[in-house]
Each structure stands twice: as C-alpha cells, then as structure tokens.
PDB file of C-alpha atoms and ligand atoms in Angstrom:
ATOM      1  CA  UNK A   1      81.046  79.400 174.464  1.00  0.00           C
ATOM      2  CA  UNK A   2      82.320  77.840 177.679  1.00  0.00           C
ATOM      3  CA  UNK A   3      82.626  74.113 178.358  1.00  0.00           C
ATOM      4  CA  UNK A   4      79.288  73.893 180.125  1.00  0.00           C
ATOM      5  CA  UNK A   5      77.407  75.235 177.179  1.00  0.00           C
ATOM      6  CA  UNK A   6      79.261  72.866 174.864  1.00  0.00           C
ATOM      7  CA  UNK A   7      78.023  69.969 176.996  1.00  0.00           C
ATOM      8  CA  UNK A   8      74.430  71.094 177.042  1.00  0.00           C
ATOM      9  CA  UNK A   9      74.228  71.901 173.343  1.00  0.00           C
ATOM     10  CA  UNK A  10      74.082  69.403 170.501  1.00  0.00           C
ATOM     11  CA  UNK A  11      75.565  70.633 167.261  1.00  0.00           C
ATOM     12  CA  UNK A  12      73.285  70.448 164.233  1.00  0.00           C
ATOM     13  CA  UNK A  13      76.456  69.776 162.246  1.00  0.00           C
ATOM     14  CA  UNK A  14      75.801  72.968 160.295  1.00  0.00           C
ATOM     15  CA  UNK A  15      78.119  75.540 161.857  1.00  0.00           C
ATOM     16  CA  UNK A  16      76.148  78.605 160.814  1.00  0.00           C
ATOM     17  CA  UNK A  17      72.877  77.140 162.047  1.00  0.00           C
ATOM     18  CA  UNK A  18      74.525  76.414 165.397  1.00  0.00           C
ATOM     19  CA  UNK A  19      75.596  80.059 165.507  1.00  0.00           C
ATOM     20  CA  UNK A  20      72.048  81.162 164.699  1.00  0.00           C
ATOM     21  CA  UNK A  21      70.867  78.978 167.595  1.00  0.00           C
ATOM     22  CA  UNK A  22      73.374  80.416 170.052  1.00  0.00           C
ATOM     23  CA  UNK A  23      75.475  77.256 170.008  1.00  0.00           C
ATOM     24  CA  UNK A  24      72.971  74.716 168.732  1.00  0.00           C
ATOM     25  CA  UNK A  25      69.824  73.021 170.007  1.00  0.00           C
ATOM     26  CA  UNK A  26      69.800  72.016 173.666  1.00  0.00           C
ATOM     27  CA  UNK A  27      70.494  68.339 174.269  1.00  0.00           C
ATOM     28  CA  UNK A  28      67.278  66.533 175.005  1.00  0.00           C
ATOM     29  CA  UNK A  29      65.132  69.215 173.363  1.00  0.00           C
ATOM     30  CA  UNK A  30      62.741  69.285 170.439  1.00  0.00           C
ATOM     31  CA  UNK A  31      63.313  71.585 167.468  1.00  0.00           C
ATOM     32  CA  UNK A  32      60.538  72.100 164.945  1.00  0.00           C
ATOM     33  CA  UNK A  33      61.441  72.730 161.306  1.00  0.00           C
ATOM     34  CA  UNK A  34      58.554  74.357 159.517  1.00  0.00           C
ATOM     35  CA  UNK A  35      58.380  75.001 155.801  1.00  0.00           C
ATOM     36  CA  UNK A  36      56.446  74.594 152.551  1.00  0.00           C
ATOM     37  CA  UNK A  37      56.996  71.402 150.527  1.00  0.00           C
ATOM     38  CA  UNK A  38      60.420  71.377 148.901  1.00  0.00           C
ATOM     39  CA  UNK A  39      61.971  74.062 151.088  1.00  0.00           C
ATOM     40  CA  UNK A  40      64.511  71.577 152.490  1.00  0.00           C
ATOM     41  CA  UNK A  41      63.071  70.217 155.749  1.00  0.00           C
ATOM     42  CA  UNK A  42      63.963  66.602 155.025  1.00  0.00           C
ATOM     43  CA  UNK A  43      67.434  67.609 153.813  1.00  0.00           C
ATOM     44  CA  UNK A  44      68.076  69.555 157.008  1.00  0.00           C
ATOM     45  CA  UNK A  45      66.873  66.611 159.094  1.00  0.00           C
ATOM     46  CA  UNK A  46      69.040  64.111 157.208  1.00  0.00           C
ATOM     47  CA  UNK A  47      72.088  66.319 157.669  1.00  0.00           C
ATOM     48  CA  UNK A  48      71.377  66.635 161.401  1.00  0.00           C
ATOM     49  CA  UNK A  49      71.278  62.833 161.720  1.00  0.00           C
ATOM     50  CA  UNK A  50      74.151  62.043 159.336  1.00  0.00           C
ATOM     51  CA  UNK A  51      76.552  64.602 160.793  1.00  0.00           C
ATOM     52  CA  UNK A  52      75.489  63.718 164.319  1.00  0.00           C
ATOM     53  CA  UNK A  53      76.526  60.116 163.649  1.00  0.00           C
ATOM     54  CA  UNK A  54      79.568  60.798 161.493  1.00  0.00           C
ATOM     55  CA  UNK A  55      81.115  63.747 163.287  1.00  0.00           C
ATOM     56  CA  UNK A  56      79.908  63.398 166.848  1.00  0.00           C
ATOM     57  CA  UNK A  57      79.390  59.635 167.139  1.00  0.00           C
ATOM     58  CA  UNK A  58      75.769  60.187 168.216  1.00  0.00           C
ATOM     59  CA  UNK A  59      73.521  57.425 166.896  1.00  0.00           C
ATOM     60  CA  UNK A  60      70.368  58.723 165.253  1.00  0.00           C
ATOM     61  CA  UNK A  61      66.946  57.283 164.554  1.00  0.00           C
ATOM     62  CA  UNK A  62      64.993  58.476 161.523  1.00  0.00           C
ATOM     63  CA  UNK A  63      61.232  58.050 161.714  1.00  0.00           C
ATOM     64  CA  UNK A  64      59.525  58.710 158.420  1.00  0.00           C
ATOM     65  CA  UNK A  65      55.860  58.583 157.545  1.00  0.00           C
ATOM     66  CA  UNK A  66      56.194  59.526 153.922  1.00  0.00           C
ATOM     67  CA  UNK A  67      59.396  58.324 152.286  1.00  0.00           C
ATOM     68  CA  UNK A  68      60.572  54.795 151.662  1.00  0.00           C
ATOM     69  CA  UNK A  69      63.956  54.284 153.305  1.00  0.00           C
ATOM     70  CA  UNK A  70      65.478  53.810 149.825  1.00  0.00           C
ATOM     71  CA  UNK A  71      64.414  57.314 148.836  1.00  0.00           C
ATOM     72  CA  UNK A  72      65.895  58.784 152.003  1.00  0.00           C
ATOM     73  CA  UNK A  73      69.166  56.944 151.352  1.00  0.00           C
ATOM     74  CA  UNK A  74      69.232  58.400 147.818  1.00  0.00           C
ATOM     75  CA  UNK A  75      68.403  61.912 149.068  1.00  0.00           C
ATOM     76  CA  UNK A  76      71.172  61.658 151.632  1.00  0.00           C
ATOM     77  CA  UNK A  77      73.667  60.554 148.957  1.00  0.00           C
ATOM     78  CA  UNK A  78      72.798  63.630 146.884  1.00  0.00           C
ATOM     79  CA  UNK A  79      73.667  65.729 149.950  1.00  0.00           C
ATOM     80  CA  UNK A  80      76.960  63.893 150.372  1.00  0.00           C
ATOM     81  CA  UNK A  81      76.001  61.567 153.227  1.00  0.00           C
ATOM     82  CA  UNK A  82      76.227  57.780 153.113  1.00  0.00           C
ATOM     83  CA  UNK A  83      73.414  56.828 155.472  1.00  0.00           C
ATOM     84  CA  UNK A  84      73.567  53.198 154.384  1.00  0.00           C
ATOM     85  CA  UNK A  85      77.153  52.956 155.573  1.00  0.00           C
ATOM     86  CA  UNK A  86      76.158  54.641 158.843  1.00  0.00           C
ATOM     87  CA  UNK A  87      73.340  52.112 159.144  1.00  0.00           C
ATOM     88  CA  UNK A  88      75.811  49.271 158.647  1.00  0.00           C
ATOM     89  CA  UNK A  89      78.003  50.735 161.368  1.00  0.00           C
ATOM     90  CA  UNK A  90      75.028  50.747 163.718  1.00  0.00           C
ATOM     91  CA  UNK A  91      74.907  54.535 163.956  1.00  0.00           C
ATOM     92  CA  UNK A  92      71.668  55.152 162.070  1.00  0.00           C
ATOM     93  CA  UNK A  93      68.342  53.378 161.747  1.00  0.00           C
ATOM     94  CA  UNK A  94      65.379  54.234 159.603  1.00  0.00           C
ATOM     95  CA  UNK A  95      61.871  53.415 160.738  1.00  0.00           C
ATOM     96  CA  UNK A  96      59.252  53.722 158.014  1.00  0.00           C
ATOM     97  CA  UNK A  97      55.863  53.489 159.676  1.00  0.00           C
ATOM     98  CA  UNK A  98      52.392  54.974 159.944  1.00  0.00           C
ATOM     99  CA  UNK A  99      51.542  57.833 162.305  1.00  0.00           C
ATOM    100  CA  UNK A 100      48.944  55.570 163.973  1.00  0.00           C
ATOM    101  CA  UNK A 101      51.451  52.855 164.812  1.00  0.00           C
ATOM    102  CA  UNK A 102      54.210  55.261 165.768  1.00  0.00           C
ATOM    103  CA  UNK A 103      51.972  57.272 168.065  1.00  0.00           C
ATOM    104  CA  UNK A 104      50.603  54.189 169.775  1.00  0.00           C
ATOM    105  CA  UNK A 105      54.083  52.687 170.169  1.00  0.00           C
ATOM    106  CA  UNK A 106      55.633  55.945 171.340  1.00  0.00           C
ATOM    107  CA  UNK A 107      53.248  56.126 174.285  1.00  0.00           C
ATOM    108  CA  UNK A 108      53.745  52.575 175.437  1.00  0.00           C
ATOM    109  CA  UNK A 109      56.674  51.971 177.683  1.00  0.00           C
ATOM    110  CA  UNK A 110      58.661  49.104 176.166  1.00  0.00           C
ATOM    111  CA  UNK A 111      57.075  49.867 172.800  1.00  0.00           C
ATOM    112  CA  UNK A 112      58.732  50.167 169.405  1.00  0.00           C
ATOM    113  CA  UNK A 113      60.245  53.599 170.084  1.00  0.00           C
ATOM    114  CA  UNK A 114      61.742  52.496 173.407  1.00  0.00           C
ATOM    115  CA  UNK A 115      63.142  49.322 171.868  1.00  0.00           C
ATOM    116  CA  UNK A 116      64.693  51.026 168.873  1.00  0.00           C
ATOM    117  CA  UNK A 117      66.167  53.862 170.934  1.00  0.00           C
ATOM    118  CA  UNK A 118      67.701  51.351 173.332  1.00  0.00           C
ATOM    119  CA  UNK A 119      69.016  48.986 170.665  1.00  0.00           C
ATOM    120  CA  UNK A 120      70.643  51.821 168.756  1.00  0.00           C
ATOM    121  CA  UNK A 121      71.702  53.794 171.800  1.00  0.00           C
ATOM    122  CA  UNK A 122      70.072  56.714 169.998  1.00  0.00           C
ATOM    123  CA  UNK A 123      70.983  60.237 171.017  1.00  0.00           C
ATOM    124  CA  UNK A 124      69.166  61.967 168.142  1.00  0.00           C
ATOM    125  CA  UNK A 125      65.889  61.489 166.363  1.00  0.00           C
ATOM    126  CA  UNK A 126      64.347  62.925 163.219  1.00  0.00           C
ATOM    127  CA  UNK A 127      60.569  62.664 162.786  1.00  0.00           C
ATOM    128  CA  UNK A 128      59.561  63.503 159.213  1.00  0.00           C
ATOM    129  CA  UNK A 129      56.921  64.818 159.223  1.00  0.00           C
ATOM    130  CA  UNK A 130      54.533  65.383 162.095  1.00  0.00           C
ATOM    131  CA  UNK A 131      51.984  66.853 159.687  1.00  0.00           C
ATOM    132  CA  UNK A 132      50.907  63.235 159.294  1.00  0.00           C
ATOM    133  CA  UNK A 133      49.765  63.207 162.911  1.00  0.00           C
ATOM    134  CA  UNK A 134      46.897  65.406 161.718  1.00  0.00           C
ATOM    135  CA  UNK A 135      45.421  62.240 160.283  1.00  0.00           C
ATOM    136  CA  UNK A 136      44.788  60.986 163.813  1.00  0.00           C
ATOM    137  CA  UNK A 137      42.050  63.482 164.675  1.00  0.00           C
ATOM    138  CA  UNK A 138      40.236  66.588 163.441  1.00  0.00           C
ATOM    139  CA  UNK A 139      39.477  67.805 166.942  1.00  0.00           C
ATOM    140  CA  UNK A 140      41.895  70.645 167.869  1.00  0.00           C
ATOM    141  CA  UNK A 141      41.745  69.805 171.587  1.00  0.00           C
ATOM    142  CA  UNK A 142      42.619  66.153 170.907  1.00  0.00           C
ATOM    143  CA  UNK A 143      45.315  67.293 168.500  1.00  0.00           C
ATOM    144  CA  UNK A 144      46.921  69.329 171.258  1.00  0.00           C
ATOM    145  CA  UNK A 145      46.867  66.304 173.537  1.00  0.00           C
ATOM    146  CA  UNK A 146      48.461  64.193 170.817  1.00  0.00           C
ATOM    147  CA  UNK A 147      51.139  66.833 170.234  1.00  0.00           C
ATOM    148  CA  UNK A 148      51.803  66.944 173.976  1.00  0.00           C
ATOM    149  CA  UNK A 149      52.028  63.159 174.352  1.00  0.00           C
ATOM    150  CA  UNK A 150      54.186  62.897 171.266  1.00  0.00           C
ATOM    151  CA  UNK A 151      56.643  65.577 172.414  1.00  0.00           C
ATOM    152  CA  UNK A 152      56.897  63.979 175.845  1.00  0.00           C
ATOM    153  CA  UNK A 153      57.611  60.595 174.311  1.00  0.00           C
ATOM    154  CA  UNK A 154      60.620  62.102 172.525  1.00  0.00           C
ATOM    155  CA  UNK A 155      61.792  63.911 175.646  1.00  0.00           C
ATOM    156  CA  UNK A 156      61.426  60.812 177.835  1.00  0.00           C
ATOM    157  CA  UNK A 157      64.500  59.357 176.176  1.00  0.00           C
ATOM    158  CA  UNK A 158      66.563  62.517 176.454  1.00  0.00           C
ATOM    159  CA  UNK A 159      66.857  62.554 172.672  1.00  0.00           C
ATOM    160  CA  UNK A 160      67.810  65.674 170.794  1.00  0.00           C
ATOM    161  CA  UNK A 161      64.915  65.747 168.389  1.00  0.00           C
ATOM    162  CA  UNK A 162      64.224  67.457 165.117  1.00  0.00           C
ATOM    163  CA  UNK A 163      60.671  67.256 163.841  1.00  0.00           C
ATOM    164  CA  UNK A 164      59.495  68.619 160.522  1.00  0.00           C
ATOM    165  CA  UNK A 165      56.112  70.075 159.724  1.00  0.00           C
ATOM    166  CA  UNK A 166      54.535  71.078 156.444  1.00  0.00           C
ATOM    167  CA  UNK A 167      53.651  74.738 156.217  1.00  0.00           C
ATOM    168  CA  UNK A 168      51.235  75.251 153.347  1.00  0.00           C
ATOM    169  CA  UNK A 169      52.562  78.690 152.553  1.00  0.00           C
ATOM    170  CA  UNK A 170      51.293  80.760 155.431  1.00  0.00           C
ATOM    171  CA  UNK A 171      53.365  83.785 156.310  1.00  0.00           C
ATOM    172  CA  UNK A 172      55.332  84.346 159.420  1.00  0.00           C
ATOM    173  CA  UNK A 173      54.287  83.582 162.940  1.00  0.00           C
ATOM    174  CA  UNK A 174      50.797  82.337 162.109  1.00  0.00           C
ATOM    175  CA  UNK A 175      52.193  79.104 160.806  1.00  0.00           C
ATOM    176  CA  UNK A 176      53.745  78.272 164.130  1.00  0.00           C
ATOM    177  CA  UNK A 177      50.323  78.330 165.794  1.00  0.00           C
ATOM    178  CA  UNK A 178      48.933  75.649 163.493  1.00  0.00           C
ATOM    179  CA  UNK A 179      48.093  73.067 166.064  1.00  0.00           C
ATOM    180  CA  UNK A 180      49.973  73.989 169.095  1.00  0.00           C
ATOM    181  CA  UNK A 181      53.147  71.979 168.736  1.00  0.00           C
ATOM    182  CA  UNK A 182      55.206  75.146 168.466  1.00  0.00           C
ATOM    183  CA  UNK A 183      54.326  75.963 172.081  1.00  0.00           C
ATOM    184  CA  UNK A 184      55.696  72.634 173.184  1.00  0.00           C
ATOM    185  CA  UNK A 185      58.994  72.694 171.360  1.00  0.00           C
ATOM    186  CA  UNK A 186      62.163  74.481 172.414  1.00  0.00           C
ATOM    187  CA  UNK A 187      63.124  75.948 169.084  1.00  0.00           C
ATOM    188  CA  UNK A 188      61.434  76.703 165.779  1.00  0.00           C
ATOM    189  CA  UNK A 189      63.284  76.985 162.479  1.00  0.00           C
ATOM    190  CA  UNK A 190      61.354  78.393 159.521  1.00  0.00           C
ATOM    191  CA  UNK A 191      62.313  77.607 155.928  1.00  0.00           C
ATOM    192  CA  UNK A 192      60.821  79.745 153.172  1.00  0.00           C
ATOM    193  CA  UNK A 193      60.969  80.372 149.469  1.00  0.00           C
ATOM    194  CA  UNK A 194      61.827  83.940 148.606  1.00  0.00           C
ATOM    195  CA  UNK A 195      61.108  85.381 145.188  1.00  0.00           C
ATOM    196  CA  UNK A 196      63.720  87.849 144.103  1.00  0.00           C
ATOM    197  CA  UNK A 197      63.561  89.428 140.701  1.00  0.00           C
ATOM    198  CA  UNK A 198      61.872  86.354 139.188  1.00  0.00           C
ATOM    199  CA  UNK A 199      64.277  83.836 140.689  1.00  0.00           C
ATOM    200  CA  UNK A 200      63.571  81.762 143.759  1.00  0.00           C
ATOM    201  CA  UNK A 201      65.907  81.584 146.711  1.00  0.00           C
ATOM    202  CA  UNK A 202      65.574  79.786 150.048  1.00  0.00           C
ATOM    203  CA  UNK A 203      65.594  81.574 153.375  1.00  0.00           C
ATOM    204  CA  UNK A 204      66.032  80.318 156.939  1.00  0.00           C
ATOM    205  CA  UNK A 205      65.069  81.925 160.229  1.00  0.00           C
ATOM    206  CA  UNK A 206      65.288  80.785 163.847  1.00  0.00           C
ATOM    207  CA  UNK A 207      61.889  81.982 165.025  1.00  0.00           C
ATOM    208  CA  UNK A 208      62.337  81.130 168.659  1.00  0.00           C
ATOM    209  CA  UNK A 209      64.669  79.386 171.017  1.00  0.00           C
ATOM    210  CA  UNK A 210      63.643  78.884 174.593  1.00  0.00           C
ATOM    211  CA  UNK A 211      65.882  80.184 177.384  1.00  0.00           C
ATOM    212  CA  UNK A 212      68.451  81.400 174.949  1.00  0.00           C
ATOM    213  CA  UNK A 213      69.234  84.314 172.749  1.00  0.00           C
ATOM    214  CA  UNK A 214      69.302  83.587 169.054  1.00  0.00           C
ATOM    215  CA  UNK A 215      70.053  85.205 165.758  1.00  0.00           C
ATOM    216  CA  UNK A 216      66.952  87.095 164.615  1.00  0.00           C
ATOM    217  CA  UNK A 217      68.204  87.538 161.083  1.00  0.00           C
ATOM    218  CA  UNK A 218      66.907  85.759 158.019  1.00  0.00           C
ATOM    219  CA  UNK A 219      69.582  84.046 155.989  1.00  0.00           C
ATOM    220  CA  UNK A 220      69.711  82.696 152.497  1.00  0.00           C
ATOM    221  CA  UNK A 221      70.633  79.042 152.239  1.00  0.00           C
ATOM    222  CA  UNK A 222      71.353  76.591 149.474  1.00  0.00           C
ATOM    223  CA  UNK A 223      71.011  72.852 149.245  1.00  0.00           C
ATOM    224  CA  UNK A 224      74.182  71.402 147.769  1.00  0.00           C
ATOM    225  CA  UNK A 225      76.093  68.157 147.268  1.00  0.00           C
ATOM    226  CA  UNK A 226      77.833  68.995 150.549  1.00  0.00           C
ATOM    227  CA  UNK A 227      74.699  69.604 152.556  1.00  0.00           C
ATOM    228  CA  UNK A 228      73.049  72.855 153.506  1.00  0.00           C
ATOM    229  CA  UNK A 229      75.105  76.008 153.006  1.00  0.00           C
ATOM    230  CA  UNK A 230      73.923  79.079 154.885  1.00  0.00           C
ATOM    231  CA  UNK A 231      74.811  82.560 153.661  1.00  0.00           C
ATOM    232  CA  UNK A 232      74.640  86.047 155.069  1.00  0.00           C
ATOM    233  CA  UNK A 233      71.516  87.681 156.536  1.00  0.00           C
ATOM    234  CA  UNK A 234      68.949  89.362 154.330  1.00  0.00           C
ATOM    235  CA  UNK A 235      68.724  92.968 155.426  1.00  0.00           C
ATOM    236  CA  UNK A 236      64.964  93.297 155.780  1.00  0.00           C
ATOM    237  CA  UNK A 237      63.013  90.806 157.894  1.00  0.00           C
ATOM    238  CA  UNK A 238      59.472  91.890 157.036  1.00  0.00           C
ATOM    239  CA  UNK A 239      59.964  91.913 153.292  1.00  0.00           C
ATOM    240  CA  UNK A 240      61.663  88.552 153.172  1.00  0.00           C
ATOM    241  CA  UNK A 241      59.109  86.831 155.423  1.00  0.00           C
ATOM    242  CA  UNK A 242      56.261  87.861 153.130  1.00  0.00           C
ATOM    243  CA  UNK A 243      57.986  85.813 150.434  1.00  0.00           C
ATOM    244  CA  UNK A 244      57.830  88.740 148.014  1.00  0.00           C
ATOM    245  CA  UNK A 245      60.382  91.308 149.033  1.00  0.00           C
ATOM    246  CA  UNK A 246      59.602  94.774 147.723  1.00  0.00           C
ATOM    247  CA  UNK A 247      62.017  96.814 145.648  1.00  0.00           C
ATOM    248  CA  UNK A 248      63.888  98.194 148.645  1.00  0.00           C
ATOM    249  CA  UNK A 249      64.534  94.703 149.963  1.00  0.00           C
ATOM    250  CA  UNK A 250      65.618  93.533 146.553  1.00  0.00           C
ATOM    251  CA  UNK A 251      68.172  96.343 146.527  1.00  0.00           C
ATOM    252  CA  UNK A 252      69.230  95.236 149.988  1.00  0.00           C
ATOM    253  CA  UNK A 253      69.513  91.664 148.739  1.00  0.00           C
ATOM    254  CA  UNK A 254      71.697  92.713 145.830  1.00  0.00           C
ATOM    255  CA  UNK A 255      73.829  94.638 148.263  1.00  0.00           C
ATOM    256  CA  UNK A 256      74.279  91.546 150.386  1.00  0.00           C
ATOM    257  CA  UNK A 257      74.513  88.847 147.747  1.00  0.00           C
ATOM    258  CA  UNK A 258      75.721  90.810 144.750  1.00  0.00           C
ATOM    259  CA  UNK A 259      73.991  91.105 141.366  1.00  0.00           C
ATOM    260  CA  UNK A 260      72.617  87.951 139.793  1.00  0.00           C
ATOM    261  CA  UNK A 261      75.298  85.625 138.546  1.00  0.00           C
ATOM    262  CA  UNK A 262      78.049  87.576 140.237  1.00  0.00           C
ATOM    263  CA  UNK A 263      79.176  86.651 143.719  1.00  0.00           C
ATOM    264  CA  UNK A 264      78.807  89.413 146.275  1.00  0.00           C
ATOM    265  CA  UNK A 265      80.408  89.732 149.657  1.00  0.00           C
ATOM    266  CA  UNK A 266      77.721  87.488 151.086  1.00  0.00           C
ATOM    267  CA  UNK A 267      78.458  84.621 148.755  1.00  0.00           C
ATOM    268  CA  UNK A 268      77.455  81.298 150.243  1.00  0.00           C
ATOM    269  CA  UNK A 269      80.559  79.566 151.489  1.00  0.00           C
TER     270      UNK A 269
HETATM  271  N1  LIG B 301      72.306  67.885 146.289  1.00  0.00           N
HETATM  272  C1  LIG B 301      71.366  68.768 146.037  1.00  0.00           C
HETATM  273  N2  LIG B 301      71.634  69.914 145.365  1.00  0.00           N
HETATM  274  C2  LIG B 301      70.689  70.806 145.101  1.00  0.00           C
HETATM  275  N3  LIG B 301      69.405  70.675 145.482  1.00  0.00           N
HETATM  276  C3  LIG B 301      69.072  69.566 146.146  1.00  0.00           C
HETATM  277  C4  LIG B 301      70.010  68.559 146.469  1.00  0.00           C
HETATM  278  N4  LIG B 301      69.381  67.583 147.144  1.00  0.00           N
HETATM  279  C5  LIG B 301      68.097  67.966 147.234  1.00  0.00           C
HETATM  280  N5  LIG B 301      67.906  69.153 146.649  1.00  0.00           N
HETATM  281  C6  LIG B 301      66.649  69.900 146.552  1.00  0.00           C
HETATM  282  O1  LIG B 301      66.028  69.953 147.802  1.00  0.00           O
HETATM  283  C7  LIG B 301      64.630  70.002 147.606  1.00  0.00           C
HETATM  284  C8  LIG B 301      63.897  68.985 148.455  1.00  0.00           C
HETATM  285  O2  LIG B 301      64.099  69.265 149.748  1.00  0.00           O
HETATM  286  P1  LIG B 301      63.348  68.426 150.853  1.00  0.00           P
HETATM  287  O3  LIG B 301      64.241  68.465 152.020  1.00  0.00           O
HETATM  288  O4  LIG B 301      62.903  67.095 150.362  1.00  0.00           O
HETATM  289  O5  LIG B 301      62.068  69.354 151.063  1.00  0.00           O
HETATM  290  P2  LIG B 301      60.888  69.207 152.108  1.00  0.00           P
HETATM  291  O6  LIG B 301      61.222  68.081 153.005  1.00  0.00           O
HETATM  292  O7  LIG B 301      60.838  70.537 152.789  1.00  0.00           O
HETATM  293  O8  LIG B 301      59.667  68.959 151.280  1.00  0.00           O
HETATM  294  C9  LIG B 301      64.341  69.676 146.188  1.00  0.00           C
HETATM  295  O9  LIG B 301      63.921  70.853 145.556  1.00  0.00           O
HETATM  296  C10 LIG B 301      65.659  69.208 145.666  1.00  0.00           C
HETATM  297  O10 LIG B 301      65.809  69.628 144.361  1.00  0.00           O
HETATM  298 MG1  LIG B 302      60.207  66.281 153.286  1.00  0.00          MG
END
C-alpha cells in the first residue's frame, strides 16, 4: 500500500480483516456487519472502536439500542479491551438510547449526534444494531428513506462507521437485500455459523467493498480474550455459505485447519 491509500483507509485494528478489505474500510465510509445473533457482530464493533482509540488515537462513539453500557464494558473486558479506561481518557463514549430518539437527533443539525461527535472529536462510530430501526416503520419505502437519512447522518460527520444488523439466518446475498441499507453502505461483512462434523465454527466474508478489490474468500474466525482472530480461508465458498458444508468441503476444511483437536497449517494465529 502506498502512503495515499494509508491516509484514505482506516484500520479496523484487526490486521487480517484489513487485508481482506484491501487495506481497511475507507475513512468516512459506512461498513455493515451482518450476522445471526451471537456470531460476533458486537465483539467486532467493540474491537473496531477500542483499537481505533488505543492504537490509532481515533476517538470513537458507541451507539447502542440493546445493551446497557455496563454490559458492553464487561464484553469488552472479556475481549481484552478496557473501554472504561478509554472513556476516562476521553477517547470513547457510549450512548445508550432508543432508535426513535437517535434517529430524530441524528437528522437535526445541532442534535445529540452532532453534539456528542463534536465534544468527543469522534472519528469512528459503532451503531449496534440498526435492526432496531425496523421498529420505526413497517413500510418498505419509508424504511428505505430512513436507512438513507440515517446513513447520510453518519457520513455528514466524516465518521468511519460500523453498523451491525441482525441476520435471522438467511443464506448468502439475500440477507444483504433486507431493507436496502446494503445498497447505501460501502462495505458489507458477513458473519456466519458453520457446522462442521457436529461442531460449530464461525466464518467471515467481505461480501462487497465499493471502489476496491477485496478478498473473496471465507475465513474462519474465533472470538478470544485478545479480540477476534481470523484464520485461513475455507476452500469452498458455496458450501460454507450454506452453513452446512457437504462432505467435500469438510475434507477441504480438514485440509486447511487440520483434524479436530490437532492444529493444521491454517491454525488461527
Ligand atoms: N473472550 C471471549 N472468548 C470467547 N468467546 C467470547 C468471548 N467474548 C465473547 N465471546 C462470545 O461471543 C459471542 C457473542 O458475540 P456478540 O458479538 O455479542 O454477538 P452478536 O452481536 O452477533 O449477537 C458469544 O457467543 C460469546 O460467548
Ligand atoms: Mg450484538
């Protein structure tokens, strides 16, 4: 990567994910993280904010509609990040609010979002999760407008944004079409459970990244006390995306990751 691309990219803080995204998300862009409950969306978002603050000195705002700040602080600790300390140092703030209030405030110039972004000098934002915006309307046309307004509100501040969305177990590309936000964002990361020989693994895929090449492979990842650890690619995209890789893909998996309980060449580092 040359110096220009370093300037225009924001690191996620997870080196392998940056590689998968051809250097990382663009500064001032929105990345959508889509996945079923428990796949690791919140963890990924917390790491993006914590490492952004800790390693790159980029203050980050966390907007959550579902978790009390205390729970997020605990989750972050289990990943090895002291968000509370970062909060004390003025590098992180957590806003626990309702989608109604956040949406209203995000539109208004001088509203809560503007104020918090300015006070913190925020460069990054995590919104967890935008599935809650669905509560605002059942009309798909209105929902598209809301998604549009919401995305623009994030972009107005030049923030590098990561937004999570619940995927209730739909396969592949369909999920990204849910209510149109995927067309508005610059990058989409999919997190999935993969069943392999009766054990469950997690897989990650960069589904799209605007104006950039990206890694099309699906990689296993683990959630650990040192954050998210991404491994080597699974060999077969179709089989892994279905969530139930067939025998051939299981063989391919064993080839990549080694037999169960024994580290293969693709051991997560
Ligand atoms: N330090 C850790 N080590 C192993 N697993 C962890 C750790 N921290 C969280 N997890 C796991 O991560 C999962 C929750 O991920 P989360 O990001 O909350 O999912 P989502 O936001 O997609 O619903 C849980 O299954 C939890 O067990
Ligand atoms: Mg979550």
